[in-house]
C-alpha positions as a LaTeX table, in Angstrom:
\begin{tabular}{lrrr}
\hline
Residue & $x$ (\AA) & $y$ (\AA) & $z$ (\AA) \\
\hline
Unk1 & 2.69 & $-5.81$ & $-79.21$ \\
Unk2 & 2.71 & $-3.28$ & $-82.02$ \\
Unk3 & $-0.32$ & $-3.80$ & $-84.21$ \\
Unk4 & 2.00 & $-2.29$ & $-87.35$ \\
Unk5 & 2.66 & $-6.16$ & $-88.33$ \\
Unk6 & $-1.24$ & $-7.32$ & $-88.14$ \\
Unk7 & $-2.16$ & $-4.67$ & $-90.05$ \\
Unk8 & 0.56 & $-4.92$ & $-92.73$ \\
Unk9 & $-0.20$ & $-8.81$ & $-93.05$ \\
Unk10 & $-3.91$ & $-7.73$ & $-93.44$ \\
Unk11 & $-3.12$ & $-4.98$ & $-96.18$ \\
Unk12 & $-1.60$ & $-7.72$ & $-98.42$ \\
Unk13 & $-3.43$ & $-10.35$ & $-98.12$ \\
Unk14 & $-6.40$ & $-8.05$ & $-99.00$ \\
Unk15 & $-4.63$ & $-6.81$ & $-101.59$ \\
Unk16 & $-3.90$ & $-10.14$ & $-102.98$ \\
Unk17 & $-7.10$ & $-11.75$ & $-102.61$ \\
Unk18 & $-8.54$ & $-8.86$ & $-104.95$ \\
Unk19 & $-6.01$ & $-9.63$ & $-107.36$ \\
Unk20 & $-7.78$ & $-12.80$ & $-107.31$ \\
Unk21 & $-11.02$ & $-11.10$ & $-107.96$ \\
Unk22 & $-12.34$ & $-11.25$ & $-104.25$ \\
Unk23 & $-13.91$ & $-7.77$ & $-103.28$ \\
Unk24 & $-15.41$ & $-8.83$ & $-99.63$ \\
Unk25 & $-15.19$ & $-6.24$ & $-96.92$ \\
Unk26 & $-12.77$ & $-7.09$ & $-93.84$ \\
Unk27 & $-12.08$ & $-5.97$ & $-90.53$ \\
Unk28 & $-9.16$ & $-6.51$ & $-88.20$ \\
Unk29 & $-9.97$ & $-7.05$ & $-84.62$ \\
Unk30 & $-7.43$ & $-8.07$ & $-81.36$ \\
Unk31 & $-7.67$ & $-11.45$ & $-79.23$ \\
Unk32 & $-6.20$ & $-12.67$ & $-75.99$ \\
Unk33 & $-6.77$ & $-9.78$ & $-73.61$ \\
Unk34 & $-6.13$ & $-11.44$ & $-70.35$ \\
Unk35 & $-7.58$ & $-10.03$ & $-67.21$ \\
Unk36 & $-8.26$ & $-5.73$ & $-66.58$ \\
Unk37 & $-5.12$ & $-4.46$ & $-68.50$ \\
Unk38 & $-5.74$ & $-2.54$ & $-71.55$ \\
Unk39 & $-5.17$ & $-4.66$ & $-75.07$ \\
Unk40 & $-4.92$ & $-3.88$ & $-78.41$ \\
Unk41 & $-8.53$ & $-2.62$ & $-79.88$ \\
Unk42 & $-10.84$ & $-3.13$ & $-81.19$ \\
Unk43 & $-11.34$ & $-6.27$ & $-79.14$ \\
Unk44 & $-13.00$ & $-9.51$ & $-80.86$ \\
Unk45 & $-16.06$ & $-10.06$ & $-79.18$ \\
Unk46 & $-17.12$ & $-6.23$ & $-79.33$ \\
Unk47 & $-16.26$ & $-6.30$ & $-83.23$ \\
Unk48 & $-18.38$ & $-9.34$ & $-84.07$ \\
Unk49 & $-21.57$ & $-8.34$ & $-82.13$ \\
Unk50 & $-20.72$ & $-4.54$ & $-83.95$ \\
Unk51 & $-20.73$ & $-6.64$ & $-87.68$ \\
Unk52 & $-23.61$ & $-8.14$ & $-86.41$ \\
Unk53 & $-25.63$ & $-5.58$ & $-84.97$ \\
Unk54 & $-24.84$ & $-4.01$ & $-88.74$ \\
Unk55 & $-26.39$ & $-6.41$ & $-90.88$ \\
Unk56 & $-24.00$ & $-8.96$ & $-91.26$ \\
Unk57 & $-24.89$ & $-12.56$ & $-91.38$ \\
Unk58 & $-21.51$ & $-14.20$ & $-92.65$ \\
Unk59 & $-18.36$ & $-14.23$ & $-91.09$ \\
Unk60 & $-14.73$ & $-16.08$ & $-92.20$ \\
Unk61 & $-12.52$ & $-16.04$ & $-89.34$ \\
Unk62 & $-8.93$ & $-15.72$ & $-89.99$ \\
Unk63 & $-6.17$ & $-16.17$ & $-87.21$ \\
Unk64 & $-3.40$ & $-14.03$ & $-89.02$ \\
Unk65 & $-1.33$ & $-14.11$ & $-85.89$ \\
Unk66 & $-1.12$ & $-17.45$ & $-85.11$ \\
Unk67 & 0.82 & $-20.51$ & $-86.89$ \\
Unk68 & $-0.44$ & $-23.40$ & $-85.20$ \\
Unk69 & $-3.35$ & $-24.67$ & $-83.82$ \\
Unk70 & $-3.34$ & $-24.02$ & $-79.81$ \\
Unk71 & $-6.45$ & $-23.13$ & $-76.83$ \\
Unk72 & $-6.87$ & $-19.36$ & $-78.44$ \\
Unk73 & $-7.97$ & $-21.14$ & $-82.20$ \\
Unk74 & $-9.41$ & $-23.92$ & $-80.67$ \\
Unk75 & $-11.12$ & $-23.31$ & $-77.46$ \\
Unk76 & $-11.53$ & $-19.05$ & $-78.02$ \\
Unk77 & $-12.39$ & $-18.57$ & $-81.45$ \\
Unk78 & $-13.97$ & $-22.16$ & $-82.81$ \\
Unk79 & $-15.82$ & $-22.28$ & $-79.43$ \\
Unk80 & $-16.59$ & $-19.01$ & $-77.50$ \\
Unk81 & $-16.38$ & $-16.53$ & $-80.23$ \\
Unk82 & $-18.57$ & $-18.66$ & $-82.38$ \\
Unk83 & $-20.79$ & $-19.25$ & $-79.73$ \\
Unk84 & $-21.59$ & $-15.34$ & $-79.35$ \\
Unk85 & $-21.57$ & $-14.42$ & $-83.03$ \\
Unk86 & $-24.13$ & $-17.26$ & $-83.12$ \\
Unk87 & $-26.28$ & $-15.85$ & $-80.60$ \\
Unk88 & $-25.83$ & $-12.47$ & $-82.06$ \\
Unk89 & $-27.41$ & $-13.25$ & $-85.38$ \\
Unk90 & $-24.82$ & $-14.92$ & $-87.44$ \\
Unk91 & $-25.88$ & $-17.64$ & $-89.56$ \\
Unk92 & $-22.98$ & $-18.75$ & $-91.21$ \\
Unk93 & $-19.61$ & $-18.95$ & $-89.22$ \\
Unk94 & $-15.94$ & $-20.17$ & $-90.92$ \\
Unk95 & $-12.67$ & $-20.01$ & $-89.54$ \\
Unk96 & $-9.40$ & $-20.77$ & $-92.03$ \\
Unk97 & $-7.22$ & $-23.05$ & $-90.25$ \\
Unk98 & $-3.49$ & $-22.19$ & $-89.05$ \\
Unk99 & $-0.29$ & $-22.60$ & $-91.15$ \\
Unk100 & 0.56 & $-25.44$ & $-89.34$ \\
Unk101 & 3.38 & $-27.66$ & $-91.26$ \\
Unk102 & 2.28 & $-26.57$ & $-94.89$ \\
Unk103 & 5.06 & $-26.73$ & $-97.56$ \\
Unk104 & 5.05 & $-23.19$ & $-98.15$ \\
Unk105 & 5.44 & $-21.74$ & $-94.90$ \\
Unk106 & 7.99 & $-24.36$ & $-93.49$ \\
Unk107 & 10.25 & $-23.17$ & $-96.69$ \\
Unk108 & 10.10 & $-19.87$ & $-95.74$ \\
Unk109 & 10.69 & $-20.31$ & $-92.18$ \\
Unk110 & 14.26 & $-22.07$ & $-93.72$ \\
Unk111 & 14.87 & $-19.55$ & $-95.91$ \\
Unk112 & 14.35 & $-16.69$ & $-92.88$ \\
Unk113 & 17.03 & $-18.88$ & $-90.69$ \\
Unk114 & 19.20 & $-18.76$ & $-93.17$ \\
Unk115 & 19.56 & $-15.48$ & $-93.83$ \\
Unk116 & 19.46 & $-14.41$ & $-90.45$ \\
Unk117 & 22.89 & $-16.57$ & $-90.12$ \\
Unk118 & 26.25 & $-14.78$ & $-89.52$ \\
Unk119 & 28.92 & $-15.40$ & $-92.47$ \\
Unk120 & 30.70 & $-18.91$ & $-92.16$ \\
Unk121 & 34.22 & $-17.58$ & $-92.28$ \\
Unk122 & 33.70 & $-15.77$ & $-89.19$ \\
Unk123 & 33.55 & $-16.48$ & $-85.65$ \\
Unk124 & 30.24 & $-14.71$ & $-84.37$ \\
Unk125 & 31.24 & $-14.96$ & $-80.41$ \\
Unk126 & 29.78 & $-11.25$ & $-80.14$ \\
Unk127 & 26.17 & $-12.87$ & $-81.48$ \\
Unk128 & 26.23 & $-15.82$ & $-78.87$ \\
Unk129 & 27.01 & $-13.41$ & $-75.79$ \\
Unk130 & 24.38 & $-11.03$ & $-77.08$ \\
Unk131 & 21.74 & $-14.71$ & $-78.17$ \\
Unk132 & 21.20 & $-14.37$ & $-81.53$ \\
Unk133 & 20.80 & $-16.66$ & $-84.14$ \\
Unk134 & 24.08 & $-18.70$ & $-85.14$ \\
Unk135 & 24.93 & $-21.77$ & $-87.13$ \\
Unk136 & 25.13 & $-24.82$ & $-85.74$ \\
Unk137 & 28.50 & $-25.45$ & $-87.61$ \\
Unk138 & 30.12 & $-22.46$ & $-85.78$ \\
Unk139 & 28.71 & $-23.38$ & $-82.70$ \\
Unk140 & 30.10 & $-26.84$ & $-82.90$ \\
Unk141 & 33.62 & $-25.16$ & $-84.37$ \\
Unk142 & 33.60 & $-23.27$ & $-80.83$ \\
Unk143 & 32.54 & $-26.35$ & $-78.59$ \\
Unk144 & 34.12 & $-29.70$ & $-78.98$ \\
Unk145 & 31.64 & $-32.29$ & $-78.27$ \\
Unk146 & 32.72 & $-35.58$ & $-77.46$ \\
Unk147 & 30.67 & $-38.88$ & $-76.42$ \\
Unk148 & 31.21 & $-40.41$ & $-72.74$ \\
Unk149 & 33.15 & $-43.16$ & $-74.41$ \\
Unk150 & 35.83 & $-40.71$ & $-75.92$ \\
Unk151 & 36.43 & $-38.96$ & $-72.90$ \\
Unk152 & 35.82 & $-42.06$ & $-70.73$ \\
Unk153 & 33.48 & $-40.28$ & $-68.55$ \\
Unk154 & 30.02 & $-41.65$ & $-67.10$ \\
Unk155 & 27.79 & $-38.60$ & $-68.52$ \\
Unk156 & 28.11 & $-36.97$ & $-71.85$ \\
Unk157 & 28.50 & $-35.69$ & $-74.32$ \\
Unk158 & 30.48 & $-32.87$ & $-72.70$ \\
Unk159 & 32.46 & $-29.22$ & $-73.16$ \\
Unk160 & 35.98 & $-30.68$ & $-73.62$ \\
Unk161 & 38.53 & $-27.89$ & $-71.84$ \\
Unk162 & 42.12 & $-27.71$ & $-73.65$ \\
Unk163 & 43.84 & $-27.65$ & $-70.17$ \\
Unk164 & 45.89 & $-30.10$ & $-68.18$ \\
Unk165 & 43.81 & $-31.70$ & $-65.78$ \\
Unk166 & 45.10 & $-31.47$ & $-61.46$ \\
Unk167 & 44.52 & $-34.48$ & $-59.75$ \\
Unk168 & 42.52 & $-37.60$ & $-60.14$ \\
Unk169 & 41.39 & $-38.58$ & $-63.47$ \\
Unk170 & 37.41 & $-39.20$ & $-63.75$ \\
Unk171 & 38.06 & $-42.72$ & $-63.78$ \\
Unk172 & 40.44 & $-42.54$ & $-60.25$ \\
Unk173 & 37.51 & $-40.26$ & $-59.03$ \\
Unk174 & 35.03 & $-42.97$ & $-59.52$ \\
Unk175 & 37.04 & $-45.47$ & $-57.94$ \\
Unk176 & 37.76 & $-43.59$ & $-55.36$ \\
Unk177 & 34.08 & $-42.83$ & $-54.78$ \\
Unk178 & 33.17 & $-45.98$ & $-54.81$ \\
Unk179 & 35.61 & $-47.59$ & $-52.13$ \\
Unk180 & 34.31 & $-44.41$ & $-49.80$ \\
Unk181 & 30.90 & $-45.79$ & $-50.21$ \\
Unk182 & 31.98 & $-49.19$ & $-49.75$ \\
Unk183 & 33.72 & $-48.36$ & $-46.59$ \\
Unk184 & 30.92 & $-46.46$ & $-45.17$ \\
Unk185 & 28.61 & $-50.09$ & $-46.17$ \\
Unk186 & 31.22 & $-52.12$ & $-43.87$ \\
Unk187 & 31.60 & $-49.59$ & $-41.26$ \\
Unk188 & 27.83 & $-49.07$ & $-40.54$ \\
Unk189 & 27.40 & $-53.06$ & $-40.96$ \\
Unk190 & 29.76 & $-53.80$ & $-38.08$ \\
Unk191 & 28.40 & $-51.01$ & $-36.10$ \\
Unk192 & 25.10 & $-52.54$ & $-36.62$ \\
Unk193 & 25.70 & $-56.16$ & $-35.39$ \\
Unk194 & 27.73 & $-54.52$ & $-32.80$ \\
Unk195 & 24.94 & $-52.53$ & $-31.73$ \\
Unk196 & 26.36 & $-49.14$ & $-31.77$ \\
Unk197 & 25.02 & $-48.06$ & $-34.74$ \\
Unk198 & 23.08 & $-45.03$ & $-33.38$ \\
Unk199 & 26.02 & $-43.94$ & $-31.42$ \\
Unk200 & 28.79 & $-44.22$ & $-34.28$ \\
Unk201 & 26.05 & $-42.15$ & $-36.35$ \\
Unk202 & 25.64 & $-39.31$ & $-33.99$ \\
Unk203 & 29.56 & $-38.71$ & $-33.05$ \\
Unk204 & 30.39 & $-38.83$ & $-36.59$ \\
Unk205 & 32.92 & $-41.66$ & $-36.65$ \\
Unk206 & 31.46 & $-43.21$ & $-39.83$ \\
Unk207 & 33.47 & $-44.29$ & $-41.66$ \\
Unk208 & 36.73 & $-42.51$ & $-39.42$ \\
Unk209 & 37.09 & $-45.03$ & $-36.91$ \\
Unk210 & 38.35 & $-47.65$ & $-39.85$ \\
Unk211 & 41.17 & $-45.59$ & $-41.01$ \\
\hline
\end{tabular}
């Protein structure tokens, strides 16, 4: 991933915290590398044994990339990453917990929905081929939902098709199914107490030979 939005969220926050008469130092170091392939750098682990190798004995740990709590807060930096700056000489060790479901962030995740939404008046079938973000009004404008008892169908709710339907109706389909099944049931019964079963089974005549 481009580190251009890591580095941007670190510039303000900075800036903002010494608005609010903070002056600390900070440093921005990369997570999650996953097996030989290069990652973003400077990694973690090499950064915190590089702080501590410099003198320094406090460390706040913030996970600027992540929202919600998951294995890589949890597990890789309240655990393992703790575990070596510990052993490299830090003394005190805090990490600021995720956004999670605070107020303010769950506001501005609405307020970034809705302005990523098409206008109302139109129909955005170019943004659905293409998956982006669309209302659930148009979307439900485009595709008539109905429940199974509507329709009179035995699984819903369901796309419901402005054509004239060929054939059975669902209902006559079910029926229908259901005195196949049926007649299959008597056929194989008689063939059973008959003692033919096997043979009926393997030339197919199930349920044939009753019609």
């Amino acid at each position: 991933p481009p580190p251009t939005a890591p580095q941007a969220t670190v510039s303000f926050v900075m800036a903002r915290l010494r608005v609010l008469g903070y002056s600390n130092p900070d440093t921005l170091a990369y997570q999650s590398k996953v097996g030989p392939v290069p990652w973003l750098q400077p990694y973690t682990d090499d950064k915190i044994k590089e702080l501590a190798g410099g003198g320094v004995s406090s460390l706040v740990v913030v996970p600027i990339s992540f929202v919600s709590e998951h294995i890589e807060t949890l597990e890789e930096i309240d655990i393992e990453y703790r575990e070596l700056a510990e052993e490299a000489g830090i003394t005190h060790w805090e990490r600021v917990p995720a956004l999670g479901v605070e107020e303010d962030f769950i506001d501005d995740l609405a307020s970034a929905v809705v302005e990523a939404l098409p206008r109302m008046e139109q129909r955005p079938l170019q943004e659905i081929d293409e998956g982006r973000p669309v209302s659930l009004r148009v979307v439900n404008d485009l595709v008539s939902l109905r429940s199974k008892e509507e329709i009179g169908a035995e699984y819903g709710p369901v796309r419901v098709r402005n054509y004239r339907r060929v054939g059975f109706t669902p209902k006559a389909e079910v029926i229908n199914g259901r005195i196949a099944m049926a007649a299959i049931t008597v056929a194989s019964l008689s063939s059973y107490l008959q003692g033919d079963l096997w043979d009926v089974i393997y030339n197919g005549r199930i349920p044939f030979e009753w019609f």
